[in-house]
Short mmCIF file of C-alpha atoms in Angstrom, two decimals:
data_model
loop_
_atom_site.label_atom_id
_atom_site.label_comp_id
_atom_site.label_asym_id
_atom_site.label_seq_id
_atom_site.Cartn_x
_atom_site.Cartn_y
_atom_site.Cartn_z
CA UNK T 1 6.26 -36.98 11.66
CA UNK T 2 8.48 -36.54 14.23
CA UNK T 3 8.65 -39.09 17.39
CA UNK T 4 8.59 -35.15 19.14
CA UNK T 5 5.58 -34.07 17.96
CA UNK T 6 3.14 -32.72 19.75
CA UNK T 7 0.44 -32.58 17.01
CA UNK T 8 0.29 -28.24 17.31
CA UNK T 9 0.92 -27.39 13.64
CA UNK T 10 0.47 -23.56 14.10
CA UNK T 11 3.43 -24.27 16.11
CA UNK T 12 5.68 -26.12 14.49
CA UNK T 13 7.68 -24.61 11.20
CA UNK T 14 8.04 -28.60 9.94
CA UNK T 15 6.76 -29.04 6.45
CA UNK T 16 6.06 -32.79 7.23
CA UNK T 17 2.95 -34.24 4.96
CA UNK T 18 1.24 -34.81 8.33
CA UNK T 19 0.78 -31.35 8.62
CA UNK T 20 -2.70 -30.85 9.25
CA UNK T 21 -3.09 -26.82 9.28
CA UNK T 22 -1.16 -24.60 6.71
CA UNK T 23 2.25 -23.35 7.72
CA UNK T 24 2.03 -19.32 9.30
CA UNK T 25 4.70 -17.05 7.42
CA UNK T 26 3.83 -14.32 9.33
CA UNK T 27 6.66 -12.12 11.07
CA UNK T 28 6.26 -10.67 14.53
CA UNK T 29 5.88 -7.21 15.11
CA UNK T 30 8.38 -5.57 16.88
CA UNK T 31 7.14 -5.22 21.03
CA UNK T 32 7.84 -1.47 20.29
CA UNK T 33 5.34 -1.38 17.45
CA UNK T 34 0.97 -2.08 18.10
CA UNK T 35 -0.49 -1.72 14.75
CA UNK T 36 -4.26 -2.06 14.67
CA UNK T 37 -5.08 -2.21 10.76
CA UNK T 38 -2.89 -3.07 8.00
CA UNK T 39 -3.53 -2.11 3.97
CA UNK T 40 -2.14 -2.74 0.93
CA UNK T 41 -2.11 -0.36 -2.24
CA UNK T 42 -1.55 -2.94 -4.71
CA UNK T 43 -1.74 -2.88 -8.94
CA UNK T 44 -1.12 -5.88 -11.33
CA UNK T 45 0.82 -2.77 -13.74
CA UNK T 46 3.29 0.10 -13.13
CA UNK T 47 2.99 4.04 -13.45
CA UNK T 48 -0.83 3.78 -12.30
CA UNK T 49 -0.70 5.92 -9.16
CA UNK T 50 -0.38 3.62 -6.18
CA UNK T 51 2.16 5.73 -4.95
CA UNK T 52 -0.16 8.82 -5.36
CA UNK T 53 -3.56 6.91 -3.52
CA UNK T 54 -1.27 5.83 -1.33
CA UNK T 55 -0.24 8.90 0.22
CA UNK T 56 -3.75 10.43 -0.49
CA UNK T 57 -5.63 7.60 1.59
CA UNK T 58 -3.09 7.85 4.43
CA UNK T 59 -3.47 11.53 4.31
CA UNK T 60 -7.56 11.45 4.57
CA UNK T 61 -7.42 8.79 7.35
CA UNK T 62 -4.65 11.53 8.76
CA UNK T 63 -7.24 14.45 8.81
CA UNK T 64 -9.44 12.49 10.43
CA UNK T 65 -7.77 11.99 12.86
CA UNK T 66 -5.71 8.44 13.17
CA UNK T 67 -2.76 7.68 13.66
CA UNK T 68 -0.92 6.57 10.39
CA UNK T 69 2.38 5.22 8.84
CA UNK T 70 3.44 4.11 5.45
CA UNK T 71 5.27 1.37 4.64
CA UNK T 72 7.06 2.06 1.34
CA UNK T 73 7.49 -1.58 -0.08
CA UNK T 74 8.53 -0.36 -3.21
CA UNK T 75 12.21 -0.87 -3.05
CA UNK T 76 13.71 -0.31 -6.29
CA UNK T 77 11.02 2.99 -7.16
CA UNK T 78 10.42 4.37 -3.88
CA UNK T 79 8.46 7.95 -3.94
CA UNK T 80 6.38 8.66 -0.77
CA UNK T 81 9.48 10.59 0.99
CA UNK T 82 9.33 13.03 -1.85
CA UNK T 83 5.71 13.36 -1.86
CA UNK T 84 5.61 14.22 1.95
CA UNK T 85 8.74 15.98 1.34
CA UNK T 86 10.79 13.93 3.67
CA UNK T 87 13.83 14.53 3.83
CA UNK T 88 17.26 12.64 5.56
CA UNK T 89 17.97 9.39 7.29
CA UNK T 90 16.08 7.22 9.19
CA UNK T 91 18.33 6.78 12.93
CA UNK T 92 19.10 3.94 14.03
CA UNK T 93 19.50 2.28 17.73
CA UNK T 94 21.70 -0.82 17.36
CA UNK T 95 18.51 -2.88 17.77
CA UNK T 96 15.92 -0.90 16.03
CA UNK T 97 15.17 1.45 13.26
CA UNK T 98 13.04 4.78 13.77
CA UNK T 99 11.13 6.21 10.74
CA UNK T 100 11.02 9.56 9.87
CA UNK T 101 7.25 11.65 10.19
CA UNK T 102 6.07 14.08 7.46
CA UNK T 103 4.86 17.77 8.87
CA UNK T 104 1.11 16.65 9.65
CA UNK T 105 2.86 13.75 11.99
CA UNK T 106 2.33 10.34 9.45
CA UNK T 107 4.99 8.25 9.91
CA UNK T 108 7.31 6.86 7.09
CA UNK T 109 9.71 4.41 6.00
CA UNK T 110 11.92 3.71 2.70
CA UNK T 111 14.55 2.83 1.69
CA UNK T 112 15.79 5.40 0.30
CA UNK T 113 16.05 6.95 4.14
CA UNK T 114 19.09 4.21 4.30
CA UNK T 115 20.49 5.32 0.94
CA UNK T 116 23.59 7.85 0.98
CA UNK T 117 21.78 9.49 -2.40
CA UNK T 118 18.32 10.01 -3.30
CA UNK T 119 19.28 9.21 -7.10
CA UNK T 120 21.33 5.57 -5.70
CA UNK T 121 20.01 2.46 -7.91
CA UNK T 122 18.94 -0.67 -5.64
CA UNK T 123 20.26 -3.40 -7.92
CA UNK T 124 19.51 -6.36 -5.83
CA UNK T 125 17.77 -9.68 -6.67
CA UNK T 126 14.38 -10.89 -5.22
CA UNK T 127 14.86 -12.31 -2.23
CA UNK T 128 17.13 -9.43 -0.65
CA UNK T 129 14.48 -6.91 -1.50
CA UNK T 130 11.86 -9.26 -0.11
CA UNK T 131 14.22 -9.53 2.89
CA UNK T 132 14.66 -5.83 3.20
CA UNK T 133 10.30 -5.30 3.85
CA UNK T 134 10.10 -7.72 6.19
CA UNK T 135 12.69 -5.58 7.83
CA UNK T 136 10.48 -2.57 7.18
CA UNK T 137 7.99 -4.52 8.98
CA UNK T 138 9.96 -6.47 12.39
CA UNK T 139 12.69 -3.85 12.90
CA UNK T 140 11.14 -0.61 13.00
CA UNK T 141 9.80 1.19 15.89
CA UNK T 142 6.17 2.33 14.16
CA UNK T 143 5.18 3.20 17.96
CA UNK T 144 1.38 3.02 17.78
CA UNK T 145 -0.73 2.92 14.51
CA UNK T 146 -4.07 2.61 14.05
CA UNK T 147 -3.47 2.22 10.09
CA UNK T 148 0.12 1.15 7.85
CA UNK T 149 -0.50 1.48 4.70
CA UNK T 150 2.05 -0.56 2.29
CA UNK T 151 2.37 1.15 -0.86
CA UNK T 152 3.69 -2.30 -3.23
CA UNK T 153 5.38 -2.29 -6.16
CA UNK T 154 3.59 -3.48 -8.95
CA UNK T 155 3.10 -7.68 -10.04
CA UNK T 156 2.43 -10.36 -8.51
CA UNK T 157 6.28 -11.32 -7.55
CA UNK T 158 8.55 -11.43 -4.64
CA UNK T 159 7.55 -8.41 -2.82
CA UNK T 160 3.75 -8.76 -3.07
CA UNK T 161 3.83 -12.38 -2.10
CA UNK T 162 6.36 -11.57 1.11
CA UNK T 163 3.65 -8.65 2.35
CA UNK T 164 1.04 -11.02 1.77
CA UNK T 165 2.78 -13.58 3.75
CA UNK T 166 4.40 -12.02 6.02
CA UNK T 167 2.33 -9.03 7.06
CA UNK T 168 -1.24 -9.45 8.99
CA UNK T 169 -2.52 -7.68 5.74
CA UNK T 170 -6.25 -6.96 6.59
CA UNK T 171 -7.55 -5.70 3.17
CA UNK T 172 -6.08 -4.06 -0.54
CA UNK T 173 -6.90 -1.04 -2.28
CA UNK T 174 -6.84 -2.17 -5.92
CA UNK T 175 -5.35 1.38 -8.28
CA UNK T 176 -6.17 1.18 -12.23
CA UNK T 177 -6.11 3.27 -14.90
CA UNK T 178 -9.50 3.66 -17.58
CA UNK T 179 -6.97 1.61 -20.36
CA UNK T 180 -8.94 -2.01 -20.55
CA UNK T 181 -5.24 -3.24 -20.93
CA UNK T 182 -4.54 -2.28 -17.13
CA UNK T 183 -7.55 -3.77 -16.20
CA UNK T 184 -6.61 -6.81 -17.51
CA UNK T 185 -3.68 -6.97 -15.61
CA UNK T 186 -4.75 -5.56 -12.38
CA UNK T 187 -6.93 -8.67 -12.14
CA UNK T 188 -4.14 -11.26 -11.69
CA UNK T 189 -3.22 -8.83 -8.67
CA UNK T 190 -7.53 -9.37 -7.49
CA UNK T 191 -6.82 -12.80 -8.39
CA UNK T 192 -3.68 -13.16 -6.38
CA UNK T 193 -4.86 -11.76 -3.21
CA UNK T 194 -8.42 -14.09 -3.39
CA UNK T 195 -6.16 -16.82 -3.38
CA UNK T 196 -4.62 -16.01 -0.55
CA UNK T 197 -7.83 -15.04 1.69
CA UNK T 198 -7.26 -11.33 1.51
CA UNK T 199 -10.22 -9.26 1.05
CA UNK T 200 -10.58 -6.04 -1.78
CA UNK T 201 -11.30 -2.99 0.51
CA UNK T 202 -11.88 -0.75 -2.63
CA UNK T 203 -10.88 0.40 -6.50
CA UNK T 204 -9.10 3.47 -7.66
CA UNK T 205 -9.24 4.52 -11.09
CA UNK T 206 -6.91 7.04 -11.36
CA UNK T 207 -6.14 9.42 -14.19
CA UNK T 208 -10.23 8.95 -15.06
CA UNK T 209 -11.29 12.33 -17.02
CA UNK T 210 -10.08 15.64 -17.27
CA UNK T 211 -12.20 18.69 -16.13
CA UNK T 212 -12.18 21.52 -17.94
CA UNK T 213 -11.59 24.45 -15.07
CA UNK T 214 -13.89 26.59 -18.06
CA UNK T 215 -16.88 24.81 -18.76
CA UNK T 216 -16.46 21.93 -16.09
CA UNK T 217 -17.35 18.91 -18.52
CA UNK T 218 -15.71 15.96 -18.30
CA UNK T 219 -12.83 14.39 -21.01
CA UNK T 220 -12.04 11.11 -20.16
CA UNK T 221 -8.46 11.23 -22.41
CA UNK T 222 -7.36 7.93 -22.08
CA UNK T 223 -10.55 6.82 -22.99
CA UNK T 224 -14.20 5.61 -21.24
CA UNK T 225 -13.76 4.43 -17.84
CA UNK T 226 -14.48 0.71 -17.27
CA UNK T 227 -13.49 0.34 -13.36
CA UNK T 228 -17.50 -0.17 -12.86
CA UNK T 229 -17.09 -2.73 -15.15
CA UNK T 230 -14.11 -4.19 -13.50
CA UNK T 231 -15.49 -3.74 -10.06
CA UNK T 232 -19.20 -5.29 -10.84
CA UNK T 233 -16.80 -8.30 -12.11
CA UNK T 234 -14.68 -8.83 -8.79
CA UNK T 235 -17.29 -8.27 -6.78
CA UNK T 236 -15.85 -5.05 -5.33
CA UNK T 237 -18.26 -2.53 -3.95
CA UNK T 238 -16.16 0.16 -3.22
CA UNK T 239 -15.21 2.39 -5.94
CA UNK T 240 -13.42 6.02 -6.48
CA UNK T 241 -12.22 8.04 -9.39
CA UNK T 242 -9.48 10.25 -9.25
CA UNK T 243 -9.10 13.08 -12.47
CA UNK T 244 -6.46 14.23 -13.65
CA UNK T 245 -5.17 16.99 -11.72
CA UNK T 246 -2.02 19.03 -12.33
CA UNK T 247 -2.52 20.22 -9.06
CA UNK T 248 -1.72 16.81 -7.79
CA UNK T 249 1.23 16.40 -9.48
CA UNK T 250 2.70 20.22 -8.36
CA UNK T 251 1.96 18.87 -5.00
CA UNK T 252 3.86 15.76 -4.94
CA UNK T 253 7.15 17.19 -6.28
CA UNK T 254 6.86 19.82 -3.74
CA UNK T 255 6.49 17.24 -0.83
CA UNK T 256 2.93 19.12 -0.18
CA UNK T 257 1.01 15.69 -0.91
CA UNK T 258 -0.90 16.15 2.62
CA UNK T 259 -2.18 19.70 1.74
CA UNK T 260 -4.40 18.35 -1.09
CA UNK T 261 -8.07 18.73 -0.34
CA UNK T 262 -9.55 17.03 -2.83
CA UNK T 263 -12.82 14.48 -1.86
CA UNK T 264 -12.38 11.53 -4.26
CA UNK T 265 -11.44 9.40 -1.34
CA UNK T 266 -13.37 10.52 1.37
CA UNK T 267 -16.34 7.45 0.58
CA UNK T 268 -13.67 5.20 0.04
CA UNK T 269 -11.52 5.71 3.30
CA UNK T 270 -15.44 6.34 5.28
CA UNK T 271 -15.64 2.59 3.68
CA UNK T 272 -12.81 0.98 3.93
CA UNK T 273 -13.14 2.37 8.02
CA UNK T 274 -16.41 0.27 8.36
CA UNK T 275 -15.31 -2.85 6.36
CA UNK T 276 -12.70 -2.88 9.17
CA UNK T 277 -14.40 -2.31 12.17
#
């Protein structure tokens, strides 16, 4: 202990083992930003559609008329400019950097807005990229939000950990897919955010069945669907399926992701909006 202190640990950044309350990581907000409600997207595996409930979720909380921003965490696969079919750089003020909006006005940044090519390879190491979302987070002028939602790249690993940390993260969507496999591994990301006092807002399974646009029965291709399962076994009340649509897909590569009317998340957003009241 320091002959100094003044016994106010949420104060002090000293890692002495007198510490009596645990050491804040969290970074402040820029005094050009006020955002009400933060959200991860989060998935223990990759190629299960965070990217795709991500946009959908911000786009339903859109329509109803919030104001909403995404925070594209995923450095090294970023996709939610081309969904919204952004477009360009993000400007810059010396001080400050000011995202970009998509056509129905939700704001937007990632990095590949600071890239000189769409197609450029971030080869960095861990702690850069890490470095690089808290930037996302302190340096850029999101104005006023009522909901950021951080699309995260999948694991449990530098990224996840820094948002977690560093971010006044007030909830996760959890996205799966029907494989058990995925399940499996989407609970060390469950697991991961219990630890660190961060409640489950909700489930996605995405990719869940296949409707026939004939006879309207449902295929479940990749097999039955066990997010119930998974759900009843976390605890997590919420729950949504999302089919597989190639509608969706057509949508996303033309930067239309917005115009998608599809209800699959309308309970979950009217949910996750009273779990955060």
């Amino acid at each position: 202990m320091s002959e100094n202190c003044n016994h106010d640990c949420s104060a002090c950044g000293s890692d002495c083992g007198d510490r009596t309350t645990p050491q804040s990581f969290l970074e402040e907000l820029n005094p050009l930003s006020e955002i009400k409600k933060v959200i991860g997207v989060v998935s223990g595996k990759g190629g299960v559609g965070k990217s795709l409930v991500t946009s959908l979720l911000a786009a339903s909380m859109q329509k109803k008329g919030y104001k909403v921003g995404i925070l594209d965490a995923d450095i090294t696969g970023p996709s939610i400019p081309k969904a919204f079919g952004i477009s360009g750089k993000a400007a810059g003020d010396g001080m400050y950097i000011h995202p970009m909006e998509s056509e129905s006005g939700i704001k937007v940044m990632s990095i590949n807005m600071l890239l000189e090519n769409d197609t450029d390879p971030v080869v960095w190491r861990g702690p850069l990229i890490a470095g690089v979302v808290k930037q996302f987070w302190t340096d850029v002028v999101w104005g006023n939000l009522d909901y950021l939602f951080v699309d995260m790249p999948p694991g449990t690993g530098d990224v996840p950990l820094t948002v977690f940390q560093s971010l006044p993260v007030d909830g996760i969507v959890v996205v799966t897919s029907p494989q058990e496999l995925v399940g499996m591994i989407v609970g060390k990301a469950v697991n991961m955010a219990s630890s660190m006092d961060i409640p489950v807002l909700g489930i996605v399974e995405n990719m869940s069945y296949f409707e026939c646009p004939d006879c309207h029965k449902h295929h479940e291709i990749f097999g039955a669907s066990h997010v119930q399962e998974f759900a009843d076994q976390y605890g997590i009340s919420t729950v949504a399926k999302i089919p597989m649509k190639p509608e969706l897909a057509a949508l996303s590569d033309a930067g239309k992701i917005a115009d998608f009317d599809g209800n699959w998340l309308s309970q979950m957003s009217e949910e996750v909006l009273e779990k955060l009241l």
